[in-house]
JSON list of C-alpha atoms in Angstrom, two decimals:
[
{"chain": "A", "resi": 28, "resn": "MET", "atom": "CA", "xyz": [36.76, -40.54, 4.98]},
{"chain": "A", "resi": 29, "resn": "ILE", "atom": "CA", "xyz": [34.32, -39.75, 2.16]},
{"chain": "A", "resi": 30, "resn": "SER", "atom": "CA", "xyz": [35.73, -38.70, -1.17]},
{"chain": "A", "resi": 31, "resn": "ILE", "atom": "CA", "xyz": [33.72, -36.30, -3.35]},
{"chain": "A", "resi": 32, "resn": "ASP", "atom": "CA", "xyz": [33.96, -36.40, -7.10]},
{"chain": "A", "resi": 33, "resn": "PRO", "atom": "CA", "xyz": [34.93, -32.91, -8.42]},
{"chain": "A", "resi": 34, "resn": "VAL", "atom": "CA", "xyz": [32.36, -33.10, -11.25]},
{"chain": "A", "resi": 35, "resn": "THR", "atom": "CA", "xyz": [29.54, -33.93, -8.82]},
{"chain": "A", "resi": 36, "resn": "LEU", "atom": "CA", "xyz": [30.66, -31.09, -6.55]},
{"chain": "A", "resi": 37, "resn": "ALA", "atom": "CA", "xyz": [30.66, -28.63, -9.48]},
{"chain": "A", "resi": 38, "resn": "VAL", "atom": "CA", "xyz": [27.23, -29.72, -10.75]},
{"chain": "A", "resi": 39, "resn": "THR", "atom": "CA", "xyz": [25.72, -29.60, -7.25]},
{"chain": "A", "resi": 40, "resn": "SER", "atom": "CA", "xyz": [27.21, -26.16, -6.59]},
{"chain": "A", "resi": 41, "resn": "PHE", "atom": "CA", "xyz": [25.87, -24.85, -9.89]},
{"chain": "A", "resi": 42, "resn": "ALA", "atom": "CA", "xyz": [22.40, -26.24, -9.13]},
{"chain": "A", "resi": 43, "resn": "MET", "atom": "CA", "xyz": [22.38, -24.60, -5.69]},
{"chain": "A", "resi": 44, "resn": "VAL", "atom": "CA", "xyz": [23.46, -21.22, -7.10]},
{"chain": "A", "resi": 45, "resn": "ALA", "atom": "CA", "xyz": [20.87, -21.49, -9.90]},
{"chain": "A", "resi": 46, "resn": "THR", "atom": "CA", "xyz": [18.13, -22.28, -7.38]},
{"chain": "A", "resi": 47, "resn": "ALA", "atom": "CA", "xyz": [19.06, -19.49, -4.96]},
{"chain": "A", "resi": 48, "resn": "SER", "atom": "CA", "xyz": [19.78, -16.71, -7.46]},
{"chain": "A", "resi": 49, "resn": "PRO", "atom": "CA", "xyz": [16.14, -15.74, -8.24]},
{"chain": "A", "resi": 50, "resn": "PHE", "atom": "CA", "xyz": [15.41, -15.38, -4.53]},
{"chain": "A", "resi": 51, "resn": "VAL", "atom": "CA", "xyz": [18.53, -13.28, -3.96]},
{"chain": "A", "resi": 52, "resn": "TYR", "atom": "CA", "xyz": [17.72, -11.12, -6.99]},
{"chain": "A", "resi": 53, "resn": "TYR", "atom": "CA", "xyz": [14.10, -10.58, -5.90]},
{"chain": "A", "resi": 54, "resn": "SER", "atom": "CA", "xyz": [15.21, -9.71, -2.37]},
{"chain": "A", "resi": 55, "resn": "TYR", "atom": "CA", "xyz": [17.72, -7.17, -3.70]},
{"chain": "A", "resi": 56, "resn": "LYS", "atom": "CA", "xyz": [15.15, -5.67, -6.07]},
{"chain": "A", "resi": 57, "resn": "LEU", "atom": "CA", "xyz": [12.52, -5.42, -3.31]},
{"chain": "A", "resi": 58, "resn": "LYS", "atom": "CA", "xyz": [14.97, -3.77, -0.90]},
{"chain": "A", "resi": 59, "resn": "LYS", "atom": "CA", "xyz": [15.99, -1.24, -3.56]},
{"chain": "A", "resi": 60, "resn": "LEU", "atom": "CA", "xyz": [12.33, -0.42, -4.33]},
{"chain": "A", "resi": 61, "resn": "THR", "atom": "CA", "xyz": [11.47, -0.06, -0.64]},
{"chain": "A", "resi": 62, "resn": "THR", "atom": "CA", "xyz": [14.42, 2.27, -0.07]},
{"chain": "A", "resi": 63, "resn": "ALA", "atom": "CA", "xyz": [13.47, 4.42, -3.06]},
{"chain": "A", "resi": 64, "resn": "ASN", "atom": "CA", "xyz": [9.82, 4.61, -1.94]},
{"chain": "A", "resi": 65, "resn": "LEU", "atom": "CA", "xyz": [10.80, 5.57, 1.60]},
{"chain": "A", "resi": 66, "resn": "ALA", "atom": "CA", "xyz": [13.19, 8.26, 0.33]},
{"chain": "A", "resi": 67, "resn": "SER", "atom": "CA", "xyz": [10.43, 9.68, -1.88]},
{"chain": "A", "resi": 68, "resn": "PHE", "atom": "CA", "xyz": [7.97, 9.70, 1.03]},
{"chain": "A", "resi": 69, "resn": "GLU", "atom": "CA", "xyz": [10.45, 11.45, 3.34]},
{"chain": "A", "resi": 70, "resn": "GLU", "atom": "CA", "xyz": [11.37, 14.02, 0.68]},
{"chain": "A", "resi": 71, "resn": "PHE", "atom": "CA", "xyz": [7.70, 14.85, 0.05]},
{"chain": "A", "resi": 72, "resn": "SER", "atom": "CA", "xyz": [7.02, 15.09, 3.81]},
{"chain": "A", "resi": 73, "resn": "THR", "atom": "CA", "xyz": [9.97, 17.41, 4.38]},
{"chain": "A", "resi": 74, "resn": "SER", "atom": "CA", "xyz": [9.05, 19.64, 1.45]},
{"chain": "A", "resi": 75, "resn": "ASN", "atom": "CA", "xyz": [5.60, 20.11, 3.02]},
{"chain": "A", "resi": 76, "resn": "ASN", "atom": "CA", "xyz": [6.92, 20.81, 6.54]},
{"chain": "A", "resi": 77, "resn": "ALA", "atom": "CA", "xyz": [5.63, 17.55, 7.97]},
{"chain": "A", "resi": 78, "resn": "VAL", "atom": "CA", "xyz": [7.55, 15.17, 10.19]},
{"chain": "A", "resi": 79, "resn": "PRO", "atom": "CA", "xyz": [5.41, 12.01, 10.46]},
{"chain": "A", "resi": 80, "resn": "THR", "atom": "CA", "xyz": [5.75, 10.23, 13.79]},
{"chain": "A", "resi": 81, "resn": "GLN", "atom": "CA", "xyz": [3.30, 7.42, 12.96]},
{"chain": "A", "resi": 82, "resn": "HIS", "atom": "CA", "xyz": [3.83, 5.43, 9.77]},
{"chain": "A", "resi": 83, "resn": "GLU", "atom": "CA", "xyz": [2.27, 2.50, 8.00]},
{"chain": "A", "resi": 84, "resn": "ARG", "atom": "CA", "xyz": [3.36, 0.89, 4.75]},
{"chain": "A", "resi": 85, "resn": "TRP", "atom": "CA", "xyz": [1.69, -2.05, 3.07]},
{"chain": "A", "resi": 86, "resn": "ARG", "atom": "CA", "xyz": [2.06, -4.03, -0.13]},
{"chain": "A", "resi": 87, "resn": "ASN", "atom": "CA", "xyz": [5.04, -1.84, -1.20]},
{"chain": "A", "resi": 88, "resn": "HIS", "atom": "CA", "xyz": [2.35, 0.28, -2.81]},
{"chain": "A", "resi": 89, "resn": "TYR", "atom": "CA", "xyz": [0.88, 2.50, -0.07]},
{"chain": "A", "resi": 90, "resn": "HIS", "atom": "CA", "xyz": [2.36, 4.63, 2.71]},
{"chain": "A", "resi": 91, "resn": "LEU", "atom": "CA", "xyz": [0.58, 6.74, 5.32]},
{"chain": "A", "resi": 92, "resn": "GLY", "atom": "CA", "xyz": [2.26, 9.00, 7.85]},
{"chain": "A", "resi": 93, "resn": "LEU", "atom": "CA", "xyz": [0.85, 11.30, 10.50]},
{"chain": "A", "resi": 94, "resn": "ASP", "atom": "CA", "xyz": [2.55, 14.36, 11.95]},
{"chain": "A", "resi": 95, "resn": "CYS", "atom": "CA", "xyz": [0.74, 14.76, 15.27]},
{"chain": "A", "resi": 96, "resn": "GLN", "atom": "CA", "xyz": [2.35, 18.15, 16.00]},
{"chain": "A", "resi": 97, "resn": "SER", "atom": "CA", "xyz": [1.24, 19.96, 12.86]},
{"chain": "A", "resi": 98, "resn": "LYS", "atom": "CA", "xyz": [-1.76, 17.66, 12.34]},
{"chain": "A", "resi": 99, "resn": "LYS", "atom": "CA", "xyz": [-0.88, 16.71, 8.78]},
{"chain": "A", "resi": 100, "resn": "LEU", "atom": "CA", "xyz": [-1.48, 13.38, 7.11]},
{"chain": "A", "resi": 101, "resn": "VAL", "atom": "CA", "xyz": [1.00, 12.42, 4.40]},
{"chain": "A", "resi": 102, "resn": "TYR", "atom": "CA", "xyz": [-0.21, 9.88, 1.85]},
{"chain": "A", "resi": 103, "resn": "HIS", "atom": "CA", "xyz": [1.74, 8.15, -0.90]},
{"chain": "A", "resi": 104, "resn": "ARG", "atom": "CA", "xyz": [0.56, 5.63, -3.44]},
{"chain": "A", "resi": 105, "resn": "PHE", "atom": "CA", "xyz": [3.28, 4.16, -5.60]},
{"chain": "A", "resi": 106, "resn": "GLY", "atom": "CA", "xyz": [3.03, 2.08, -8.75]},
{"chain": "A", "resi": 107, "resn": "SER", "atom": "CA", "xyz": [1.53, 2.78, -12.17]},
{"chain": "A", "resi": 108, "resn": "TYR", "atom": "CA", "xyz": [-0.69, 5.63, -10.96]},
{"chain": "A", "resi": 109, "resn": "PRO", "atom": "CA", "xyz": [1.25, 7.31, -8.15]},
{"chain": "A", "resi": 110, "resn": "GLU", "atom": "CA", "xyz": [-0.32, 9.88, -5.87]},
{"chain": "A", "resi": 111, "resn": "GLN", "atom": "CA", "xyz": [1.14, 12.15, -3.22]},
{"chain": "A", "resi": 112, "resn": "SER", "atom": "CA", "xyz": [-1.00, 14.26, -0.96]},
{"chain": "A", "resi": 113, "resn": "ILE", "atom": "CA", "xyz": [-0.98, 16.17, 2.30]},
{"chain": "A", "resi": 114, "resn": "ILE", "atom": "CA", "xyz": [-4.17, 16.60, 4.27]},
{"chain": "A", "resi": 115, "resn": "ASP", "atom": "CA", "xyz": [-4.30, 19.26, 6.97]},
{"chain": "A", "resi": 116, "resn": "LEU", "atom": "CA", "xyz": [-6.42, 17.72, 9.73]},
{"chain": "A", "resi": 117, "resn": "ASN", "atom": "CA", "xyz": [-7.20, 21.20, 11.11]},
{"chain": "A", "resi": 118, "resn": "GLU", "atom": "CA", "xyz": [-9.47, 21.63, 8.08]},
{"chain": "A", "resi": 119, "resn": "VAL", "atom": "CA", "xyz": [-11.14, 18.21, 8.41]},
{"chain": "A", "resi": 120, "resn": "ASN", "atom": "CA", "xyz": [-14.47, 17.70, 10.14]},
{"chain": "A", "resi": 121, "resn": "LYS", "atom": "CA", "xyz": [-14.85, 13.92, 9.89]},
{"chain": "A", "resi": 122, "resn": "VAL", "atom": "CA", "xyz": [-13.09, 10.80, 8.56]},
{"chain": "A", "resi": 123, "resn": "SER", "atom": "CA", "xyz": [-15.10, 7.87, 7.23]},
{"chain": "A", "resi": 124, "resn": "ILE", "atom": "CA", "xyz": [-14.37, 4.61, 5.47]},
{"chain": "A", "resi": 125, "resn": "GLN", "atom": "CA", "xyz": [-15.56, 4.29, 1.87]},
{"chain": "A", "resi": 126, "resn": "GLU", "atom": "CA", "xyz": [-16.17, 0.80, 0.48]},
{"chain": "A", "resi": 127, "resn": "LYS", "atom": "CA", "xyz": [-17.31, -0.45, -2.89]},
{"chain": "A", "resi": 128, "resn": "SER", "atom": "CA", "xyz": [-18.20, -4.11, -3.28]},
{"chain": "A", "resi": 129, "resn": "HIS", "atom": "CA", "xyz": [-20.38, -6.42, -5.32]},
{"chain": "A", "resi": 130, "resn": "MET", "atom": "CA", "xyz": [-22.16, -9.66, -4.54]},
{"chain": "A", "resi": 131, "resn": "ILE", "atom": "CA", "xyz": [-21.66, -12.91, -6.39]},
{"chain": "A", "resi": 132, "resn": "HIS", "atom": "CA", "xyz": [-23.63, -16.12, -6.13]},
{"chain": "A", "resi": 133, "resn": "VAL", "atom": "CA", "xyz": [-21.72, -19.38, -5.91]},
{"chain": "A", "resi": 134, "resn": "GLY", "atom": "CA", "xyz": [-24.30, -22.13, -5.85]},
{"chain": "A", "resi": 135, "resn": "LYS", "atom": "CA", "xyz": [-26.61, -21.28, -2.96]},
{"chain": "A", "resi": 136, "resn": "GLU", "atom": "CA", "xyz": [-23.97, -19.15, -1.26]},
{"chain": "A", "resi": 137, "resn": "LYS", "atom": "CA", "xyz": [-23.71, -15.36, -1.58]},
{"chain": "A", "resi": 138, "resn": "ARG", "atom": "CA", "xyz": [-20.32, -13.65, -1.29]},
{"chain": "A", "resi": 139, "resn": "HIS", "atom": "CA", "xyz": [-19.42, -9.99, -1.05]},
{"chain": "A", "resi": 140, "resn": "ILE", "atom": "CA", "xyz": [-16.31, -9.11, -3.05]},
{"chain": "A", "resi": 141, "resn": "LEU", "atom": "CA", "xyz": [-14.55, -5.90, -2.03]},
{"chain": "A", "resi": 142, "resn": "GLU", "atom": "CA", "xyz": [-13.55, -3.79, -5.03]},
{"chain": "A", "resi": 143, "resn": "TYR", "atom": "CA", "xyz": [-12.30, -0.61, -3.36]},
{"chain": "A", "resi": 144, "resn": "LEU", "atom": "CA", "xyz": [-11.50, 0.64, 0.15]},
{"chain": "A", "resi": 145, "resn": "ALA", "atom": "CA", "xyz": [-10.51, 4.18, 1.08]},
{"chain": "A", "resi": 146, "resn": "LEU", "atom": "CA", "xyz": [-10.46, 6.75, 3.86]},
{"chain": "A", "resi": 147, "resn": "GLN", "atom": "CA", "xyz": [-12.68, 9.69, 3.02]},
{"chain": "A", "resi": 148, "resn": "PHE", "atom": "CA", "xyz": [-12.07, 13.13, 4.54]},
{"chain": "A", "resi": 149, "resn": "HIS", "atom": "CA", "xyz": [-15.02, 15.51, 4.96]},
{"chain": "A", "resi": 150, "resn": "PHE", "atom": "CA", "xyz": [-13.92, 19.12, 5.35]},
{"chain": "A", "resi": 151, "resn": "LYS", "atom": "CA", "xyz": [-15.30, 21.85, 7.60]},
{"chain": "A", "resi": 152, "resn": "ASP", "atom": "CA", "xyz": [-15.67, 24.10, 4.56]},
{"chain": "A", "resi": 153, "resn": "SER", "atom": "CA", "xyz": [-18.70, 22.67, 2.77]},
{"chain": "A", "resi": 154, "resn": "SER", "atom": "CA", "xyz": [-17.54, 24.05, -0.59]},
{"chain": "A", "resi": 155, "resn": "HIS", "atom": "CA", "xyz": [-14.45, 21.79, -0.38]},
{"chain": "A", "resi": 156, "resn": "SER", "atom": "CA", "xyz": [-15.34, 18.40, -1.85]},
{"chain": "A", "resi": 157, "resn": "PRO", "atom": "CA", "xyz": [-14.42, 15.29, 0.16]},
{"chain": "A", "resi": 158, "resn": "LYS", "atom": "CA", "xyz": [-10.96, 13.83, -0.40]},
{"chain": "A", "resi": 159, "resn": "THR", "atom": "CA", "xyz": [-10.34, 10.08, -0.54]},
{"chain": "A", "resi": 160, "resn": "VAL", "atom": "CA", "xyz": [-7.10, 8.20, -0.03]},
{"chain": "A", "resi": 161, "resn": "GLU", "atom": "CA", "xyz": [-7.03, 4.68, -1.38]},
{"chain": "A", "resi": 162, "resn": "ILE", "atom": "CA", "xyz": [-6.30, 1.79, 0.97]},
{"chain": "A", "resi": 163, "resn": "TYR", "atom": "CA", "xyz": [-7.14, -1.12, -1.35]},
{"chain": "A", "resi": 164, "resn": "ASP", "atom": "CA", "xyz": [-7.95, -1.50, -5.04]},
{"chain": "A", "resi": 165, "resn": "GLY", "atom": "CA", "xyz": [-9.39, -4.81, -6.20]},
{"chain": "A", "resi": 166, "resn": "GLU", "atom": "CA", "xyz": [-8.15, -4.11, -9.74]},
{"chain": "A", "resi": 167, "resn": "LEU", "atom": "CA", "xyz": [-4.53, -4.28, -8.51]},
{"chain": "A", "resi": 168, "resn": "PHE", "atom": "CA", "xyz": [-4.73, -6.99, -5.86]},
{"chain": "A", "resi": 169, "resn": "SER", "atom": "CA", "xyz": [-6.77, -10.18, -5.90]},
{"chain": "A", "resi": 170, "resn": "ASP", "atom": "CA", "xyz": [-6.99, -10.61, -2.12]},
{"chain": "A", "resi": 171, "resn": "LEU", "atom": "CA", "xyz": [-7.11, -8.60, 1.07]},
{"chain": "A", "resi": 172, "resn": "ALA", "atom": "CA", "xyz": [-4.05, -8.53, 3.29]},
{"chain": "A", "resi": 173, "resn": "GLY", "atom": "CA", "xyz": [-5.45, -6.77, 6.34]},
{"chain": "A", "resi": 174, "resn": "GLU", "atom": "CA", "xyz": [-6.47, -3.57, 4.54]},
{"chain": "A", "resi": 175, "resn": "ARG", "atom": "CA", "xyz": [-9.84, -3.40, 6.29]},
{"chain": "A", "resi": 176, "resn": "SER", "atom": "CA", "xyz": [-8.13, -3.38, 9.70]},
{"chain": "A", "resi": 177, "resn": "ILE", "atom": "CA", "xyz": [-5.61, -0.81, 8.43]},
{"chain": "A", "resi": 178, "resn": "ALA", "atom": "CA", "xyz": [-8.49, 1.47, 7.35]},
{"chain": "A", "resi": 179, "resn": "GLU", "atom": "CA", "xyz": [-10.31, 1.06, 10.67]},
{"chain": "A", "resi": 180, "resn": "LYS", "atom": "CA", "xyz": [-7.12, 1.66, 12.66]},
{"chain": "A", "resi": 181, "resn": "TRP", "atom": "CA", "xyz": [-6.27, 4.85, 10.77]},
{"chain": "A", "resi": 182, "resn": "GLN", "atom": "CA", "xyz": [-9.84, 6.10, 11.01]},
{"chain": "A", "resi": 183, "resn": "ARG", "atom": "CA", "xyz": [-9.63, 5.77, 14.82]},
{"chain": "A", "resi": 184, "resn": "ILE", "atom": "CA", "xyz": [-6.21, 7.46, 14.93]},
{"chain": "A", "resi": 185, "resn": "LEU", "atom": "CA", "xyz": [-7.35, 10.34, 12.73]},
{"chain": "A", "resi": 186, "resn": "GLU", "atom": "CA", "xyz": [-10.67, 10.84, 14.54]},
{"chain": "A", "resi": 187, "resn": "LYS", "atom": "CA", "xyz": [-8.74, 10.98, 17.83]},
{"chain": "A", "resi": 188, "resn": "ASN", "atom": "CA", "xyz": [-6.43, 13.65, 16.37]},
{"chain": "A", "resi": 189, "resn": "LEU", "atom": "CA", "xyz": [-9.41, 15.64, 15.09]},
{"chain": "A", "resi": 190, "resn": "LYS", "atom": "CA", "xyz": [-10.86, 15.82, 18.60]},
{"chain": "A", "resi": 191, "resn": "SER", "atom": "CA", "xyz": [-7.60, 16.71, 20.34]},
{"chain": "A", "resi": 192, "resn": "PRO", "atom": "CA", "xyz": [-6.74, 20.41, 20.79]},
{"chain": "A", "resi": 193, "resn": "ILE", "atom": "CA", "xyz": [-4.13, 21.99, 18.57]}
]
């Protein structure tokens, strides 16, 4: 039988708790933030008579939802500059992807760096200026985490809903 020194057991236990506590704290904090963001999104949707059936959240910063019945898109951007908006797809003519990028030279190689990515809504009423909803901002995030595919996917979904009858 192996005997364990009580002091060694106490020091080892303390070290394990000290190592695990930041991860537990971050997990708790992230879950609390996610729950608050989701509650805010649902409250805004309900107050605008929209019941989104398709959702997508990414980076704990953006949330899109589509109510296929009433043809309303609900958009939320959280963080330092929050935005909430509802777009009635019955008033939209076309959805396009808006990109802003710049080119840098690294030796003999040229690289395109994406600065901004958004869905842009063009309305049937020409006096109504286009509306953009941000998908990615290079000022906030240093890398892409699938935002281009998210933008393309939602453009296809929204274009399909624009063509379908009411």
